[in-house]
């Protein structure tokens, strides 16, 4: 039996890549995005929430394609997906990048979007919106921007583009900030006049006098707390690492020193006059939450007998204090 095999072939016309040209007086429209160098973001935002937005104005162009061609739009270099449509990972954890072209209104994707077009004309604009979107737990860091940005091509013509004018931006969490309050820049604690009979031997102490150090704070709203650390230093003996503050050089009393106590009664150990976290003698004084305007560190001061006998005289002492934050 004779059989016949029918072969069918589908023939398509090739794309004409050179079939598009600008109208007279027109050419590529390129916008340059300059974002804020420092962007403060809130950790209270939910995933998908807009953290930052900047509208980038740009000119329009006009072109005509006289044959069927391909319009290609999207990122110029590969981008890492985040699971949110049109949002791509950055060098800062929790912060994603999205770009939306305004005319035509279109989110930019990777891989790029390729569309076959019939002969027609187009008037795209290089106006864009650049957005930062929360994709997960936020961290501070330096966000590096893809310099090539996004483009829109008609055949061989790159009609519109967005380039980033800066290499990177700093992402900062919205934490409170504090400084020493005006009434705590210099604190005088009057320990009063004491009789030598108040001291009964080495280690004996007088009644403690309360005082405090205060910070003036502002800002926050990002859900983060500012942890406050405090170090007291002996101004008369900077190398002192004991719990007894030396008397000033002009003091005339002998056999006594000064102790500063934390609110729980624990004597403060003196440390170096340094502002980094982890300084010897430093302790965690507490935390400042968003919106808190003042933070106070309650302390106590008292005389302590350091010698076998106490000689009457003046007994001034001087300490400095340094706050550190994280």
mmCIF file with all atom_site columns, C-alpha atoms in Angstrom, residues 35-131:
data_model
loop_
_atom_site.group_PDB
_atom_site.id
_atom_site.type_symbol
_atom_site.label_atom_id
_atom_site.label_alt_id
_atom_site.label_comp_id
_atom_site.label_asym_id
_atom_site.label_entity_id
_atom_site.label_seq_id
_atom_site.pdbx_PDB_ins_code
_atom_site.Cartn_x
_atom_site.Cartn_y
_atom_site.Cartn_z
_atom_site.occupancy
_atom_site.B_iso_or_equiv
_atom_site.pdbx_formal_charge
_atom_site.auth_seq_id
_atom_site.auth_comp_id
_atom_site.auth_asym_id
_atom_site.auth_atom_id
_atom_site.pdbx_PDB_model_num
ATOM 1  C CA . UNK A 1 35  ? 18.915 59.892 44.378 1.00 0.00 ? 35  UNK A CA 1
ATOM 2  C CA . UNK A 1 36  ? 19.420 61.115 47.928 1.00 0.00 ? 36  UNK A CA 1
ATOM 3  C CA . UNK A 1 37  ? 22.902 60.180 49.140 1.00 0.00 ? 37  UNK A CA 1
ATOM 4  C CA . UNK A 1 38  ? 21.466 59.083 52.513 1.00 0.00 ? 38  UNK A CA 1
ATOM 5  C CA . UNK A 1 39  ? 18.041 57.472 52.770 1.00 0.00 ? 39  UNK A CA 1
ATOM 6  C CA . UNK A 1 40  ? 16.451 56.816 56.163 1.00 0.00 ? 40  UNK A CA 1
ATOM 7  C CA . UNK A 1 41  ? 14.066 53.848 56.228 1.00 0.00 ? 41  UNK A CA 1
ATOM 8  C CA . UNK A 1 42  ? 11.640 52.494 58.815 1.00 0.00 ? 42  UNK A CA 1
ATOM 9  C CA . UNK A 1 43  ? 11.925 48.936 60.105 1.00 0.00 ? 43  UNK A CA 1
ATOM 10 C CA . UNK A 1 44  ? 8.212  49.012 60.985 1.00 0.00 ? 44  UNK A CA 1
ATOM 11 C CA . UNK A 1 45  ? 7.297  48.755 57.294 1.00 0.00 ? 45  UNK A CA 1
ATOM 12 C CA . UNK A 1 46  ? 5.823  45.478 56.065 1.00 0.00 ? 46  UNK A CA 1
ATOM 13 C CA . UNK A 1 47  ? 7.339  43.555 53.126 1.00 0.00 ? 47  UNK A CA 1
ATOM 14 C CA . UNK A 1 48  ? 6.202  45.188 49.893 1.00 0.00 ? 48  UNK A CA 1
ATOM 15 C CA . UNK A 1 49  ? 5.954  48.612 51.541 1.00 0.00 ? 49  UNK A CA 1
ATOM 16 C CA . UNK A 1 50  ? 7.414  51.569 49.659 1.00 0.00 ? 50  UNK A CA 1
ATOM 17 C CA . UNK A 1 51  ? 10.480 52.886 51.510 1.00 0.00 ? 51  UNK A CA 1
ATOM 18 C CA . UNK A 1 52  ? 11.510 55.631 49.091 1.00 0.00 ? 52  UNK A CA 1
ATOM 19 C CA . UNK A 1 53  ? 10.399 57.081 45.757 1.00 0.00 ? 53  UNK A CA 1
ATOM 20 C CA . UNK A 1 54  ? 11.963 59.596 43.389 1.00 0.00 ? 54  UNK A CA 1
ATOM 21 C CA . UNK A 1 55  ? 10.358 60.837 40.148 1.00 0.00 ? 55  UNK A CA 1
ATOM 22 C CA . UNK A 1 56  ? 12.938 61.405 37.410 1.00 0.00 ? 56  UNK A CA 1
ATOM 23 C CA . UNK A 1 57  ? 11.699 63.824 34.723 1.00 0.00 ? 57  UNK A CA 1
ATOM 24 C CA . UNK A 1 58  ? 12.762 63.246 31.141 1.00 0.00 ? 58  UNK A CA 1
ATOM 25 C CA . UNK A 1 59  ? 12.097 64.332 27.582 1.00 0.00 ? 59  UNK A CA 1
ATOM 26 C CA . UNK A 1 60  ? 10.041 62.404 25.045 1.00 0.00 ? 60  UNK A CA 1
ATOM 27 C CA . UNK A 1 61  ? 11.131 61.257 21.631 1.00 0.00 ? 61  UNK A CA 1
ATOM 28 C CA . UNK A 1 62  ? 9.226  60.204 18.505 1.00 0.00 ? 62  UNK A CA 1
ATOM 29 C CA . UNK A 1 63  ? 9.983  57.520 15.957 1.00 0.00 ? 63  UNK A CA 1
ATOM 30 C CA . UNK A 1 64  ? 8.383  55.491 13.180 1.00 0.00 ? 64  UNK A CA 1
ATOM 31 C CA . UNK A 1 65  ? 8.804  51.830 12.324 1.00 0.00 ? 65  UNK A CA 1
ATOM 32 C CA . UNK A 1 66  ? 7.931  51.091 8.691  1.00 0.00 ? 66  UNK A CA 1
ATOM 33 C CA . UNK A 1 67  ? 8.078  47.307 9.059  1.00 0.00 ? 67  UNK A CA 1
ATOM 34 C CA . UNK A 1 68  ? 7.391  44.730 11.732 1.00 0.00 ? 68  UNK A CA 1
ATOM 35 C CA . UNK A 1 69  ? 10.019 45.007 14.465 1.00 0.00 ? 69  UNK A CA 1
ATOM 36 C CA . UNK A 1 70  ? 10.749 44.074 18.096 1.00 0.00 ? 70  UNK A CA 1
ATOM 37 C CA . UNK A 1 71  ? 10.354 46.493 20.982 1.00 0.00 ? 71  UNK A CA 1
ATOM 38 C CA . UNK A 1 72  ? 12.577 45.450 23.915 1.00 0.00 ? 72  UNK A CA 1
ATOM 39 C CA . UNK A 1 73  ? 12.332 47.082 27.356 1.00 0.00 ? 73  UNK A CA 1
ATOM 40 C CA . UNK A 1 74  ? 13.770 46.391 30.792 1.00 0.00 ? 74  UNK A CA 1
ATOM 41 C CA . UNK A 1 75  ? 17.011 46.330 32.741 1.00 0.00 ? 75  UNK A CA 1
ATOM 42 C CA . UNK A 1 76  ? 20.214 46.649 30.749 1.00 0.00 ? 76  UNK A CA 1
ATOM 43 C CA . UNK A 1 77  ? 22.081 44.162 32.968 1.00 0.00 ? 77  UNK A CA 1
ATOM 44 C CA . UNK A 1 78  ? 20.935 41.008 34.821 1.00 0.00 ? 78  UNK A CA 1
ATOM 45 C CA . UNK A 1 79  ? 19.032 41.586 38.060 1.00 0.00 ? 79  UNK A CA 1
ATOM 46 C CA . UNK A 1 80  ? 18.220 39.182 40.913 1.00 0.00 ? 80  UNK A CA 1
ATOM 47 C CA . UNK A 1 81  ? 14.511 38.590 41.528 1.00 0.00 ? 81  UNK A CA 1
ATOM 48 C CA . UNK A 1 82  ? 13.050 38.997 45.032 1.00 0.00 ? 82  UNK A CA 1
ATOM 49 C CA . UNK A 1 83  ? 9.685  37.273 44.614 1.00 0.00 ? 83  UNK A CA 1
ATOM 50 C CA . UNK A 1 84  ? 7.910  40.635 44.377 1.00 0.00 ? 84  UNK A CA 1
ATOM 51 C CA . UNK A 1 85  ? 6.889  41.569 40.853 1.00 0.00 ? 85  UNK A CA 1
ATOM 52 C CA . UNK A 1 86  ? 9.282  44.033 39.276 1.00 0.00 ? 86  UNK A CA 1
ATOM 53 C CA . UNK A 1 87  ? 11.349 44.386 42.475 1.00 0.00 ? 87  UNK A CA 1
ATOM 54 C CA . UNK A 1 88  ? 14.999 43.329 42.360 1.00 0.00 ? 88  UNK A CA 1
ATOM 55 C CA . UNK A 1 89  ? 17.560 42.621 45.063 1.00 0.00 ? 89  UNK A CA 1
ATOM 56 C CA . UNK A 1 90  ? 20.183 45.191 46.018 1.00 0.00 ? 90  UNK A CA 1
ATOM 57 C CA . UNK A 1 91  ? 23.396 45.064 48.024 1.00 0.00 ? 91  UNK A CA 1
ATOM 58 C CA . UNK A 1 92  ? 21.457 45.992 51.189 1.00 0.00 ? 92  UNK A CA 1
ATOM 59 C CA . UNK A 1 93  ? 19.439 43.161 52.797 1.00 0.00 ? 93  UNK A CA 1
ATOM 60 C CA . UNK A 1 94  ? 15.720 43.895 52.897 1.00 0.00 ? 94  UNK A CA 1
ATOM 61 C CA . UNK A 1 95  ? 15.829 46.679 50.304 1.00 0.00 ? 95  UNK A CA 1
ATOM 62 C CA . UNK A 1 96  ? 14.633 46.037 46.743 1.00 0.00 ? 96  UNK A CA 1
ATOM 63 C CA . UNK A 1 97  ? 14.791 48.279 43.659 1.00 0.00 ? 97  UNK A CA 1
ATOM 64 C CA . UNK A 1 98  ? 11.948 48.939 41.205 1.00 0.00 ? 98  UNK A CA 1
ATOM 65 C CA . UNK A 1 99  ? 11.834 51.276 38.194 1.00 0.00 ? 99  UNK A CA 1
ATOM 66 C CA . UNK A 1 100 ? 8.627  52.287 36.418 1.00 0.00 ? 100 UNK A CA 1
ATOM 67 C CA . UNK A 1 101 ? 8.642  54.092 33.071 1.00 0.00 ? 101 UNK A CA 1
ATOM 68 C CA . UNK A 1 102 ? 5.951  56.781 32.929 1.00 0.00 ? 102 UNK A CA 1
ATOM 69 C CA . UNK A 1 103 ? 5.193  56.922 29.180 1.00 0.00 ? 103 UNK A CA 1
ATOM 70 C CA . UNK A 1 104 ? 4.212  54.285 28.369 1.00 0.00 ? 104 UNK A CA 1
ATOM 71 C CA . UNK A 1 105 ? 3.386  53.269 31.957 1.00 0.00 ? 105 UNK A CA 1
ATOM 72 C CA . UNK A 1 106 ? 5.436  50.120 32.401 1.00 0.00 ? 106 UNK A CA 1
ATOM 73 C CA . UNK A 1 107 ? 7.423  48.430 35.183 1.00 0.00 ? 107 UNK A CA 1
ATOM 74 C CA . UNK A 1 108 ? 10.918 47.445 34.072 1.00 0.00 ? 108 UNK A CA 1
ATOM 75 C CA . UNK A 1 109 ? 11.744 43.739 34.253 1.00 0.00 ? 109 UNK A CA 1
ATOM 76 C CA . UNK A 1 110 ? 14.588 41.276 33.946 1.00 0.00 ? 110 UNK A CA 1
ATOM 77 C CA . UNK A 1 111 ? 14.588 39.252 31.765 1.00 0.00 ? 111 UNK A CA 1
ATOM 78 C CA . UNK A 1 112 ? 13.640 42.029 29.379 1.00 0.00 ? 112 UNK A CA 1
ATOM 79 C CA . UNK A 1 113 ? 10.198 42.178 27.802 1.00 0.00 ? 113 UNK A CA 1
ATOM 80 C CA . UNK A 1 114 ? 10.253 41.692 24.008 1.00 0.00 ? 114 UNK A CA 1
ATOM 81 C CA . UNK A 1 115 ? 7.155  42.527 21.959 1.00 0.00 ? 115 UNK A CA 1
ATOM 82 C CA . UNK A 1 116 ? 6.623  42.196 18.184 1.00 0.00 ? 116 UNK A CA 1
ATOM 83 C CA . UNK A 1 117 ? 5.214  45.388 16.745 1.00 0.00 ? 117 UNK A CA 1
ATOM 84 C CA . UNK A 1 118 ? 3.417  46.010 13.478 1.00 0.00 ? 118 UNK A CA 1
ATOM 85 C CA . UNK A 1 119 ? 4.512  49.073 11.500 1.00 0.00 ? 119 UNK A CA 1
ATOM 86 C CA . UNK A 1 120 ? 3.603  52.059 13.633 1.00 0.00 ? 120 UNK A CA 1
ATOM 87 C CA . UNK A 1 121 ? 4.933  55.166 15.320 1.00 0.00 ? 121 UNK A CA 1
ATOM 88 C CA . UNK A 1 122 ? 5.835  55.606 19.004 1.00 0.00 ? 122 UNK A CA 1
ATOM 89 C CA . UNK A 1 123 ? 6.390  58.536 21.385 1.00 0.00 ? 123 UNK A CA 1
ATOM 90 C CA . UNK A 1 124 ? 8.068  57.076 24.501 1.00 0.00 ? 124 UNK A CA 1
ATOM 91 C CA . UNK A 1 125 ? 9.313  59.351 27.272 1.00 0.00 ? 125 UNK A CA 1
ATOM 92 C CA . UNK A 1 126 ? 12.432 59.106 29.422 1.00 0.00 ? 126 UNK A CA 1
ATOM 93 C CA . UNK A 1 127 ? 10.448 59.912 32.569 1.00 0.00 ? 127 UNK A CA 1
ATOM 94 C CA . UNK A 1 128 ? 10.737 57.310 35.303 1.00 0.00 ? 128 UNK A CA 1
ATOM 95 C CA . UNK A 1 129 ? 9.945  56.611 38.941 1.00 0.00 ? 129 UNK A CA 1
ATOM 96 C CA . UNK A 1 130 ? 12.677 54.938 41.005 1.00 0.00 ? 130 UNK A CA 1
ATOM 97 C CA . UNK A 1 131 ? 11.427 53.115 44.099 1.00 0.00 ? 131 UNK A CA 1
#
